[in-house]
Coordinates of C-alpha atoms and ligand atoms in Angstrom, one line a residue:
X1 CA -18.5 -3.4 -53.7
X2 CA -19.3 -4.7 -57.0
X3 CA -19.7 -2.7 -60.1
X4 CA -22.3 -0.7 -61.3
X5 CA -22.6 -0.8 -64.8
X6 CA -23.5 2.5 -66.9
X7 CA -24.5 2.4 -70.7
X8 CA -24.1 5.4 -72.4
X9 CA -21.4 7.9 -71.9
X10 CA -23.3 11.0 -72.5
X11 CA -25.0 13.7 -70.7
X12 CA -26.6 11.3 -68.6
X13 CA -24.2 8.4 -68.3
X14 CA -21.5 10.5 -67.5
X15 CA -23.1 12.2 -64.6
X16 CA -24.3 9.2 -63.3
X17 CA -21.0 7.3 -63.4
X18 CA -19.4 9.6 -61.8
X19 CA -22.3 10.5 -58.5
X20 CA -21.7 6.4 -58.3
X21 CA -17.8 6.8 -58.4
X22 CA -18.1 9.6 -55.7
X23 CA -20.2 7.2 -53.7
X24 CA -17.7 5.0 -53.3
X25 CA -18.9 2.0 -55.7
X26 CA -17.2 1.0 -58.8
X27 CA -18.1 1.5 -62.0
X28 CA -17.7 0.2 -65.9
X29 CA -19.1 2.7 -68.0
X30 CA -20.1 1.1 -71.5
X31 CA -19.7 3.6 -74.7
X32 CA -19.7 2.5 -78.3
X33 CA -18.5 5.8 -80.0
X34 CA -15.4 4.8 -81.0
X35 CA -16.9 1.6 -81.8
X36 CA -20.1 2.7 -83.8
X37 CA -21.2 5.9 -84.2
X38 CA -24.6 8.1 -84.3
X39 CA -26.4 10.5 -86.5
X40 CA -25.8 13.5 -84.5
X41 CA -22.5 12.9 -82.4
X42 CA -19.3 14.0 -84.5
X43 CA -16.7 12.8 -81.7
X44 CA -15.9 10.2 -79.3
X45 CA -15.6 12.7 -76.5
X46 CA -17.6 11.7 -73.3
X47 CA -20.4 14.1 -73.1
X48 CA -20.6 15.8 -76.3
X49 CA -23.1 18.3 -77.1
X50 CA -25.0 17.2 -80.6
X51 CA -26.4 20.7 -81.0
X52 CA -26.4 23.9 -79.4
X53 CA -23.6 24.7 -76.8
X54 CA -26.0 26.5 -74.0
X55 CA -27.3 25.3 -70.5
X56 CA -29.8 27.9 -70.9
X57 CA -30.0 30.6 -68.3
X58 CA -27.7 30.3 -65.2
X59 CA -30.5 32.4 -63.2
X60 CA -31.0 30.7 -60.0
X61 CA -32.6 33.0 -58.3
X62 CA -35.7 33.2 -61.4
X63 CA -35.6 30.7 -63.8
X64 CA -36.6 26.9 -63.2
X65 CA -33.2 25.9 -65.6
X66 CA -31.2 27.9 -63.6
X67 CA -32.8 26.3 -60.1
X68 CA -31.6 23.1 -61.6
X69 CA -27.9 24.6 -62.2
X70 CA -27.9 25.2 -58.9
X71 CA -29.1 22.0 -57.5
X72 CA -26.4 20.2 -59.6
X73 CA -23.9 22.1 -58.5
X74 CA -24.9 21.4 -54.4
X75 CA -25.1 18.2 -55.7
X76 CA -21.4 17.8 -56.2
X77 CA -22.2 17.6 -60.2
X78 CA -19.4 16.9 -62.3
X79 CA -21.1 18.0 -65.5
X80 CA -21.8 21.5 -64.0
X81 CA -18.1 21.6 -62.8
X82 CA -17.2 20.9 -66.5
X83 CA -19.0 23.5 -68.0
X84 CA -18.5 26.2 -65.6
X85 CA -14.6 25.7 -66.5
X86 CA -15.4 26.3 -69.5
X87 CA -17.8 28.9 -69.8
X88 CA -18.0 31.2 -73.2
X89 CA -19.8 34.6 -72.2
X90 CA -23.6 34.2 -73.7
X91 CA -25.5 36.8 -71.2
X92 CA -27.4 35.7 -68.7
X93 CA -26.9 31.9 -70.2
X94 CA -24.8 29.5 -69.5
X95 CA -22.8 28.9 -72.7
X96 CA -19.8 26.3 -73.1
X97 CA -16.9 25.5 -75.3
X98 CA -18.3 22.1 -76.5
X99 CA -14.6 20.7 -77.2
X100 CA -13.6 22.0 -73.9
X101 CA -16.1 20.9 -71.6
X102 CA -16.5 17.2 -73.1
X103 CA -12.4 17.2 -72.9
X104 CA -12.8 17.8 -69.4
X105 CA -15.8 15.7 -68.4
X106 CA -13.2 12.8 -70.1
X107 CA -10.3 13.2 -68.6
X108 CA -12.2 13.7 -65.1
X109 CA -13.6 10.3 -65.6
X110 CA -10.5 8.6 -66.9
X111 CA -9.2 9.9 -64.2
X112 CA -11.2 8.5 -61.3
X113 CA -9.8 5.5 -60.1
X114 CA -13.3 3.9 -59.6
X115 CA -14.0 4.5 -63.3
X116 CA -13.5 2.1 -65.9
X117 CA -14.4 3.2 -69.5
X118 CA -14.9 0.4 -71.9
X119 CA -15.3 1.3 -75.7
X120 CA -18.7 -1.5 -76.7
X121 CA -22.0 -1.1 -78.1
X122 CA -24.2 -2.8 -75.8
X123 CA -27.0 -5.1 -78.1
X124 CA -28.7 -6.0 -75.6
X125 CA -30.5 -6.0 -72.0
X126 CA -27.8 -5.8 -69.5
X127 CA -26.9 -9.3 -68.8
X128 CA -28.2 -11.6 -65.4
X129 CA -24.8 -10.8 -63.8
X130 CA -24.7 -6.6 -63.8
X131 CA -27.0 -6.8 -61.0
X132 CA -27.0 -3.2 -60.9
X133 CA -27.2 -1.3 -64.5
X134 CA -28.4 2.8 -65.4
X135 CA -29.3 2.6 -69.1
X136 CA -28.4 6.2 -70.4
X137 CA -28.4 5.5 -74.4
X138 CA -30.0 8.7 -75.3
X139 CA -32.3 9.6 -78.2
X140 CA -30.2 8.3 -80.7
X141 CA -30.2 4.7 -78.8
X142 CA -28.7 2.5 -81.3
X143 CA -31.2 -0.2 -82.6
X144 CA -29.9 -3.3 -81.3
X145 CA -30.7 -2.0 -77.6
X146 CA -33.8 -0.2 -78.3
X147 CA -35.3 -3.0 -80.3
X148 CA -34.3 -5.3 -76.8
X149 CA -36.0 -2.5 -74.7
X150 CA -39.1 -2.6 -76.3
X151 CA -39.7 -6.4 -76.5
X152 CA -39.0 -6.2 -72.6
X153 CA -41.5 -2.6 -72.2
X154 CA -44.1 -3.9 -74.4
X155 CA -44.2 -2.5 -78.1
X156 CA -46.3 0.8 -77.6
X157 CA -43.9 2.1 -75.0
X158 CA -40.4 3.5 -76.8
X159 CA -41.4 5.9 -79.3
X160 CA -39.6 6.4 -82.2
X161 CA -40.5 9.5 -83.5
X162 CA -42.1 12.5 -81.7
X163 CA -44.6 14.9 -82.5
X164 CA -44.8 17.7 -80.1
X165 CA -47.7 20.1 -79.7
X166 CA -46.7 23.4 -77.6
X167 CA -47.7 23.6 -73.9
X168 CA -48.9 26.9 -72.5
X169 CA -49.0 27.9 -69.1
X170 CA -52.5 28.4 -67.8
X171 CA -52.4 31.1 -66.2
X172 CA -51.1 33.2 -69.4
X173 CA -54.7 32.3 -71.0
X174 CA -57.3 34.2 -71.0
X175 CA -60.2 32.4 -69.1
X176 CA -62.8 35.8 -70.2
X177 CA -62.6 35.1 -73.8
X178 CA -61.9 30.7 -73.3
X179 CA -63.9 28.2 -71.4
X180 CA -63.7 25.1 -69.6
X181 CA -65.3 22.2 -71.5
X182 CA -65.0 19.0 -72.6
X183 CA -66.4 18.1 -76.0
X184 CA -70.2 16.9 -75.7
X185 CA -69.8 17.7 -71.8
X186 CA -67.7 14.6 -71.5
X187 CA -66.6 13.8 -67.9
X188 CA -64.6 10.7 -67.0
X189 CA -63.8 8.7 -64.2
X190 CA -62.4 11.2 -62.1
X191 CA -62.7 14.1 -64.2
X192 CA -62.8 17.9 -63.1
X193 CA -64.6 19.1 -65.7
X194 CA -61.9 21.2 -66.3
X195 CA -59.9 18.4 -68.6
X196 CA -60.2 20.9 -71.6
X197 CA -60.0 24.8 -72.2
X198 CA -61.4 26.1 -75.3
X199 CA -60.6 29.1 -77.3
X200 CA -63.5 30.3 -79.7
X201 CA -63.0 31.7 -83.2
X202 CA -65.2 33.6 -86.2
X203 CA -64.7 32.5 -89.7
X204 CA -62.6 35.6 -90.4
X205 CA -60.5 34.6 -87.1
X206 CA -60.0 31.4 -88.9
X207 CA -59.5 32.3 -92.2
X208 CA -56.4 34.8 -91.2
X209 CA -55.0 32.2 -88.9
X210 CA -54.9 29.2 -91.9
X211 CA -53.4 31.8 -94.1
X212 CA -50.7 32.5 -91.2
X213 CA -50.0 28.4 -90.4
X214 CA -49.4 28.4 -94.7
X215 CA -47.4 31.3 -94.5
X216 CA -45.6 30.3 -91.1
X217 CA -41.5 30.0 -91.7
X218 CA -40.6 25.8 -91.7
X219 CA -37.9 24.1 -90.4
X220 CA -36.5 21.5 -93.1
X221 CA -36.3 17.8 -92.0
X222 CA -32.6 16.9 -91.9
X223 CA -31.5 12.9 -93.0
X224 CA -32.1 11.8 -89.3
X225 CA -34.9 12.8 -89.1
X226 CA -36.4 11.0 -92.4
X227 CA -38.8 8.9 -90.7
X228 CA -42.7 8.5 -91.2
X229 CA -45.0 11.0 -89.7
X230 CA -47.1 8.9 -86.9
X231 CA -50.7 8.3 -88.4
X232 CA -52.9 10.7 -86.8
X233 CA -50.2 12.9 -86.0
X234 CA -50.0 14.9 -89.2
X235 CA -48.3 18.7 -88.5
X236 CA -51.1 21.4 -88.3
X237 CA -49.5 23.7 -91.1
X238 CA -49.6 20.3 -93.3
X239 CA -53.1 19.4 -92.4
X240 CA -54.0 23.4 -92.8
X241 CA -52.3 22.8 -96.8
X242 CA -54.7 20.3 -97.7
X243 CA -57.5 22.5 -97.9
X244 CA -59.0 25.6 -96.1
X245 CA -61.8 22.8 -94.3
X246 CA -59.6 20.7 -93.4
X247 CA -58.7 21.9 -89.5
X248 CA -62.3 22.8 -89.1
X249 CA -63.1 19.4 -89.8
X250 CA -60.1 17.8 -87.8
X251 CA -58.4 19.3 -84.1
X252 CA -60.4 22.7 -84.7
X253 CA -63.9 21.6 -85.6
X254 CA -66.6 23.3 -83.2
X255 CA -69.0 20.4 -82.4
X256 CA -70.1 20.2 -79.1
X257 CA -68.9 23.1 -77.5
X258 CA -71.0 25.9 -76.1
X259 CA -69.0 29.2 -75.8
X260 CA -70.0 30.1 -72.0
X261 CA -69.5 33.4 -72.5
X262 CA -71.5 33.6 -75.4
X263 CA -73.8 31.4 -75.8
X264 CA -75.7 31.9 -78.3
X265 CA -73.2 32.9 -81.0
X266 CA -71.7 29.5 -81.9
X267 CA -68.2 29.5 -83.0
X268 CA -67.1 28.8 -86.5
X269 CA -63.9 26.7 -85.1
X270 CA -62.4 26.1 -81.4
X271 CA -58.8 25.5 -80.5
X272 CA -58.5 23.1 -77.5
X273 CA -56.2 22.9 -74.8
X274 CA -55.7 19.7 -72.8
X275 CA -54.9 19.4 -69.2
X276 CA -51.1 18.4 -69.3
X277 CA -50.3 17.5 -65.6
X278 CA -51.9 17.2 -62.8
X279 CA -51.5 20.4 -61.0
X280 CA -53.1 21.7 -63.6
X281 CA -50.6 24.6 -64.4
X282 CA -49.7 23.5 -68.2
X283 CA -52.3 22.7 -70.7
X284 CA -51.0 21.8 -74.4
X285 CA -52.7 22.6 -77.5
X286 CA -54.4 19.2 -78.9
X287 CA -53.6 18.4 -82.4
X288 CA -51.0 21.2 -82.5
X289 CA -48.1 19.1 -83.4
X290 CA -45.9 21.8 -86.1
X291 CA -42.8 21.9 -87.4
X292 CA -42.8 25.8 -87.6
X293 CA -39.6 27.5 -86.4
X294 CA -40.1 29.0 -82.8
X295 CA -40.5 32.4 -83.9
X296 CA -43.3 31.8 -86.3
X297 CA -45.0 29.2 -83.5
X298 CA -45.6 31.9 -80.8
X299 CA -46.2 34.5 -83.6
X300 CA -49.1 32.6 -85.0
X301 CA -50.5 30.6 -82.1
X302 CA -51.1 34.3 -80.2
X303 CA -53.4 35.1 -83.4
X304 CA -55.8 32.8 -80.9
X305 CA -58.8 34.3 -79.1
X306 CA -57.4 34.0 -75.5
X307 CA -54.0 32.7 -75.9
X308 CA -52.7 36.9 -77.3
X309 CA -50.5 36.4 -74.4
X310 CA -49.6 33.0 -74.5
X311 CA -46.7 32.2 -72.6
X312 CA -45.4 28.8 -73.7
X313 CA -43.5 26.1 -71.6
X314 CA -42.4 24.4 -74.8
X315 CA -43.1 25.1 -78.2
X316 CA -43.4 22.2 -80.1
X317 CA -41.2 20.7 -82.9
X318 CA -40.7 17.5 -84.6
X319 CA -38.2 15.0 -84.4
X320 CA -36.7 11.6 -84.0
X321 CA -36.4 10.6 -80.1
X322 CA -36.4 7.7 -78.3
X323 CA -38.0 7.4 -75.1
X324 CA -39.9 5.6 -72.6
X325 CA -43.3 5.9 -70.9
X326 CA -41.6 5.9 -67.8
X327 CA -45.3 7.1 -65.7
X328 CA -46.2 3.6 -66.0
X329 CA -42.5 1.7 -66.5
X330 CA -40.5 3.5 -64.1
X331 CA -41.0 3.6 -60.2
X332 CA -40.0 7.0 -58.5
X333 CA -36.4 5.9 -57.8
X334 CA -35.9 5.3 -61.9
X335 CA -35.8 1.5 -61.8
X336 CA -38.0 -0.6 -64.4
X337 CA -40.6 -2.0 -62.5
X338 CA -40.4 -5.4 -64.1
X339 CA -36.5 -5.3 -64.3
X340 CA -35.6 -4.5 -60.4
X341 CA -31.7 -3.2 -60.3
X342 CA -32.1 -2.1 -63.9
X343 CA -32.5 2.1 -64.0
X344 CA -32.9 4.2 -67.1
X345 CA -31.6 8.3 -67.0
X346 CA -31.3 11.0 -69.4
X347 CA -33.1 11.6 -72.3
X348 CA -34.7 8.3 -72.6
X349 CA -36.5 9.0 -69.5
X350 CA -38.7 11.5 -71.1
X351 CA -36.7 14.6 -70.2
X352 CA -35.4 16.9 -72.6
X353 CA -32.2 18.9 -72.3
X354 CA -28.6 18.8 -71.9
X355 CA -29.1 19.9 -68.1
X356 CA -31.8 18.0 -68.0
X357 CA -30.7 14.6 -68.8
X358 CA -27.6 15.0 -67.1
X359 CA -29.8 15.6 -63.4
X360 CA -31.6 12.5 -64.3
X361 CA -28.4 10.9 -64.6
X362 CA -26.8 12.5 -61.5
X363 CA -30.2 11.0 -59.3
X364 CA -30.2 7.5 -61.3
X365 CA -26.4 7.3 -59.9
X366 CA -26.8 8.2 -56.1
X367 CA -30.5 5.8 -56.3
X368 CA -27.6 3.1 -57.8
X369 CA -25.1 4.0 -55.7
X370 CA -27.6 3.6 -52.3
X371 CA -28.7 0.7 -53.2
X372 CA -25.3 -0.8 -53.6
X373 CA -24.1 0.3 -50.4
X374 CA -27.3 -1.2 -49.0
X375 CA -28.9 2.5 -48.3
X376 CA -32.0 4.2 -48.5
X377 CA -31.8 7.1 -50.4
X378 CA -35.3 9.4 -50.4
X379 CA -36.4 10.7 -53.2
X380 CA -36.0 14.6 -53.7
X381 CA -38.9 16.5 -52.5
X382 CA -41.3 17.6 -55.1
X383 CA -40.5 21.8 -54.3
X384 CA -37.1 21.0 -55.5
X385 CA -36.3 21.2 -59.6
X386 CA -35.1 17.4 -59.4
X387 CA -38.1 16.4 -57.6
X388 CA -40.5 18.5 -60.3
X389 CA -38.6 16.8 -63.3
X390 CA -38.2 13.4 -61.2
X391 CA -42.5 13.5 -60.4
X392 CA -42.8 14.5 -64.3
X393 CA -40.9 11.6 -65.5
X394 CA -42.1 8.8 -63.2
X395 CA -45.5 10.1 -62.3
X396 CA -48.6 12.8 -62.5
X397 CA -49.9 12.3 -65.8
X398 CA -53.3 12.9 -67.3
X399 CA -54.4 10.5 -69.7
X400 CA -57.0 11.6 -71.6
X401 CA -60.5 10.0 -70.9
X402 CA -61.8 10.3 -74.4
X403 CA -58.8 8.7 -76.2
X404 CA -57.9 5.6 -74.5
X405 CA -54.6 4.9 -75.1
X406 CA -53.2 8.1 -76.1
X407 CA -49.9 8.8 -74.4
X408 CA -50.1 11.8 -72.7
X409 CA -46.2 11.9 -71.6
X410 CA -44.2 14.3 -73.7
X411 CA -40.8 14.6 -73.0
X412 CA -40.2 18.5 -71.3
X413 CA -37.9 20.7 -70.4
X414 CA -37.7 21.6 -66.5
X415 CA -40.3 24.6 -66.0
X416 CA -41.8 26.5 -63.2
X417 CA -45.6 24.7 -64.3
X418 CA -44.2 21.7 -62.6
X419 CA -43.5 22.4 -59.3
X420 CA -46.1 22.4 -57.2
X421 CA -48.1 25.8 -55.8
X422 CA -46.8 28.0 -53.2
X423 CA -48.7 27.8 -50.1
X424 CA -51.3 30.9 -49.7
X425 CA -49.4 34.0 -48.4
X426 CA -46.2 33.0 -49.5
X427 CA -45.7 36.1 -51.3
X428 CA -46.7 39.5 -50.0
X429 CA -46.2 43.0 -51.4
X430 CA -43.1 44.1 -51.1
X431 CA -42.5 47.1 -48.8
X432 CA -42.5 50.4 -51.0
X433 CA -43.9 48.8 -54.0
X434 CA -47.3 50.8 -55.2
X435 CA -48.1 48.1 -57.9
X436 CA -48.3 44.5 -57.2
X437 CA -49.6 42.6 -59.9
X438 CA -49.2 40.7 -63.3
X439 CA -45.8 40.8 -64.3
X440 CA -44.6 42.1 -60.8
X441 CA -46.4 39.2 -59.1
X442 CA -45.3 36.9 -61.5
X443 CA -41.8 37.5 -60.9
X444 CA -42.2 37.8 -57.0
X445 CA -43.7 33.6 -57.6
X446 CA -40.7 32.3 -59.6
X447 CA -38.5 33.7 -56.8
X448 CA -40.4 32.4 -54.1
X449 CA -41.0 28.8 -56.1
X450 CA -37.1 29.3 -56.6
X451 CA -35.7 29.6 -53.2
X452 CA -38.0 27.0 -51.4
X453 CA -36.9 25.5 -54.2
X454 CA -32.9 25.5 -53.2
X455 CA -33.3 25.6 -49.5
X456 CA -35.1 22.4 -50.0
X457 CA -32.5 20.8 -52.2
X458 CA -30.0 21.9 -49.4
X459 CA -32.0 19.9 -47.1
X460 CA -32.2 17.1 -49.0
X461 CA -28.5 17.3 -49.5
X462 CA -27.8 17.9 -45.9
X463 CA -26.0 20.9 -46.7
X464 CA -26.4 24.8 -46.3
X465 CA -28.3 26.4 -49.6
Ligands
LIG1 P1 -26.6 11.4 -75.1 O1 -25.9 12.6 -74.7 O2 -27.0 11.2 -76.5 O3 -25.7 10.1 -74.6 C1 -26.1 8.8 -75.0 C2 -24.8 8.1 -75.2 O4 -25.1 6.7 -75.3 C3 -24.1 8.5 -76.5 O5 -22.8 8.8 -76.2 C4 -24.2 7.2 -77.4 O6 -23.1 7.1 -78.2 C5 -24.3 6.1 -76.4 N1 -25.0 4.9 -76.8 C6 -26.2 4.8 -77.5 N2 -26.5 3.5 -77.6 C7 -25.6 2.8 -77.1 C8 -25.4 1.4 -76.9 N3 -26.3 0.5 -77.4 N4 -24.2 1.0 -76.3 C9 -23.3 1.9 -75.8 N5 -23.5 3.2 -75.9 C10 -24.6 3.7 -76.5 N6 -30.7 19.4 -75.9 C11 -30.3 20.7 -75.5 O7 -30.4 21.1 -74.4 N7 -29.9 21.6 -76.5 C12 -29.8 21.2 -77.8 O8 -29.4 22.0 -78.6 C13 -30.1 19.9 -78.2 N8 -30.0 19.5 -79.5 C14 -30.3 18.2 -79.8 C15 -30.1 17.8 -81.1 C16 -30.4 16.5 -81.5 C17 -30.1 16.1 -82.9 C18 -30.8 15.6 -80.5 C19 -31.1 14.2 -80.9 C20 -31.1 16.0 -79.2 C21 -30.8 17.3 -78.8 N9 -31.0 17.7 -77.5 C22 -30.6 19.0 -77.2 C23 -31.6 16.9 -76.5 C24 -30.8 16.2 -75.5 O9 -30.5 17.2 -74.5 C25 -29.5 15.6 -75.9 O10 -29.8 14.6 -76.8 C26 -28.7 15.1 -74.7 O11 -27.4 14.7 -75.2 C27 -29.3 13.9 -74.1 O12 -28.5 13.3 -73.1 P2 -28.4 11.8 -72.9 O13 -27.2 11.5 -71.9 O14 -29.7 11.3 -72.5 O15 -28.0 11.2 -74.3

């Protein structure tokens, strides 16, 4: 076979180098630290961690991260081999020695004898002749690629900078204080009518919750990060400073909503919640975009009528990143539709997450890998974590009737609200068990989601769970 040729020797690239390497298919992996460096990497180590050194919970049996461990690790992944060497205790979490796990990933791959390294910065779109390419350049893409992506993705579709409002998980709102509406009873092409969810509030509601969004603990920019806010995409506790009107007049204002449950009494300001996927299961807070620390973020945004027991899928934050709209660039196998034999994985797929990035990579590399070898490789089934995060990344996505052109896509971390439903019945009360309910039933889902979850990825695999 002919090489493959990976850009980017990080989370991403790595995995994906080496699922090609253990395919049997050559491969030059491309990485320019060494050559040129970034604003957040301090080494030249293949896969090092910029930031924190957890994989997030290791629970497989509960948790949708910890599904994806275990998926990886069926999956013959060679960043989960790496970081279980090298484990540090953190609890229930996954935690690594960062020196020690990218030392390994490095000298696994220098190792490999299908595996050549080559220390360059790529400037450009992979040349005519690497047929088959897996961009894997990260957030911190350096410019000379990243401008050549965007002139060949059109100029709205790598995003530079990224606002993030938090996403809540609908069924931890409270549908007897909020309603579904859209604003003036607006229904689009298509729509449900249940596009928005509102969540009413009095003047004295309002007043506390400005005073709290003032108050709220900030993080600090750092020099990476020093770039332009977006127009129209202002943080809520800055638009909050500018003057006690100012959200009432902006994302909160109250026109054109009718509180269903009361409605007579019209609200002084609304917070609305937008549809964020198409099963419906996540719903982000629209205009909510903050740079308050986590903490402060659910500790203020539960001050909402209906969302007091918020639980959130991401909380939202404010930093440089870049990434693709890869609903509309990317067909389900990771390849750019106008660029065939040219894939993109990790980060700059519009996943977000050490683990995450690095199972984008890992399916980028086998898709490669099978279509070198002349293959078919099917795409993991949507029950399975890859095939939630995979269906997030290339598909699913609401865009907003009301503001054309808005994207909708926000890079995630993998979560229970995107896999899809279990099927009625799935769960039952357990034997013995006198309540069954809430929290209880909650628990009894994410198992349930969990295993189907890995007995389908063992399927896919062709292996025993
Ligand atoms: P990277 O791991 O960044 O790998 C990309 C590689 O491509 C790099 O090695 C880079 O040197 C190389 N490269 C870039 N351009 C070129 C080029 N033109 N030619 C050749 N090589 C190139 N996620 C978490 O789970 N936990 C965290 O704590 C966390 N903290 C983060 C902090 C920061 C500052 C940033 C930016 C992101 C953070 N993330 C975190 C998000 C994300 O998980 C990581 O960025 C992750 O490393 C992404 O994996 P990746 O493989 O897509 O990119």
């Amino acid at each position: 076979h002919s090489p493959i040729h990976v850009i980017g020797g990080g989370l991403a690239g790595s995995e994906a180098a080496w699922q090609i390497a253990e395919a049997g298919v050559p491969v030059i992996l491309h990485e320019m630290r060494g050559v040129r460096g970034t604003d957040a990497h301090k080494t030249d180590g293949l896969a090092e961690l910029v930031c924190s050194n957890s994989f997030r919970s290791d629970d497989a049996t509960s948790n949708a991260v910890g599904v994806l461990h275990a998926e990886m690790r069926l999956a013959g992944s060679l960043i989960m081999k790496s970081a279980d060497a090298n484990q540090v205790p953190a609890g229930g979490a996954l935690a690594v020695d960062r020196d020690g796990f990218s030392d390994a990933v490095s000298a696994a791959i220098a190792a490999h004898p299908l595996i050549t390294v080559v220390r360059e910065e790529v400037t450009g779109l992979p040349p005519k002749d690497w047929d088959l390419a897996v961009i894997a350049t990260g957030p911190l893409t350096a410019p000379g690629l990243a401008e050549a992506i965007r002139a060949e993705t059109g100029a709205d579709a790598l995003a530079f900078f990224d606002a993030i409002a938090p996403i809540v998980y609908t069924e931890t709102i409270d549908m007897d204080i909020c309603w579904f509406q859209s604003r003036y009873d607006k229904v689009g092409p298509g729509g449900t009518g249940k596009d928005y969810i509102n969540c009413p509030m009095t003047e004295e509601q309002y007043n506390a919750f400005v005073d709290a969004l003032i108050a709220g603990d900030k993080t600090g920019f750092k020099e990476w990060e020093g770039t332009p806010y977006f127009d129209g995409c202002l943080p809520i506790e800055v638009m909050a400073e500018r003057g006690r009107e100012t959200l009432r007049h902006g994302p909160m204002k109250p026109m054109g909503l009718t509180n269903a449950h009361n409605p007579t009494v019209k609200p002084y300001a609304v917070v609305q919640l937008r549809q964020d996927n198409a099963l419906g299961t996540l719903y982000n807070m629209v205009g909510f975009q903050t740079k308050l620390k986590y903490g402060a973020q659910a500790e203020v945004f539960r001050m909402i009528p209906g969302l007091e027991n918020a639980e959130f899928a991401r909380l939202g934050g404010l930093h440089r990143n870049t990434y693709i709209n890869s609903p509309t660039l990317l067909d389900g196998t990771l390849t750019l539709k106008s660029r065939p034999g040219l894939r993109f994985a990790g980060q700059i797929t519009g996943c977000e997450g050490y683990v995450e990035s690095a199972s984008i990579g890992l399916l980028a590399g086998r898709f490669a890998a099978a279509e070198r070898k002349g293959e078919t490789l099917a795409t993991p089934p949507a029950t399975t974590a890859f095939g939630a995060l995979l269906n997030h990344i290339t598909g699913g996505h609401i865009v907003s009737d009301d503001e054309p052109g808005k994207r909708s896509f926000q890079p995630m971390n993998v979560n229970f609200g995107l896999f899809p439903p279990l099927d009625p019945g799935a769960i039952t009360k357990p034997e013995g068990v006198k309540r069954f309910r809430g929290k209880e039933k909650a628990v009894a889902k994410k198992q349930a989601t969990a295993s189907r979850a890995l007995a389908d990825c063992a399927a896919w695999l062709g292996k025993s769970a």
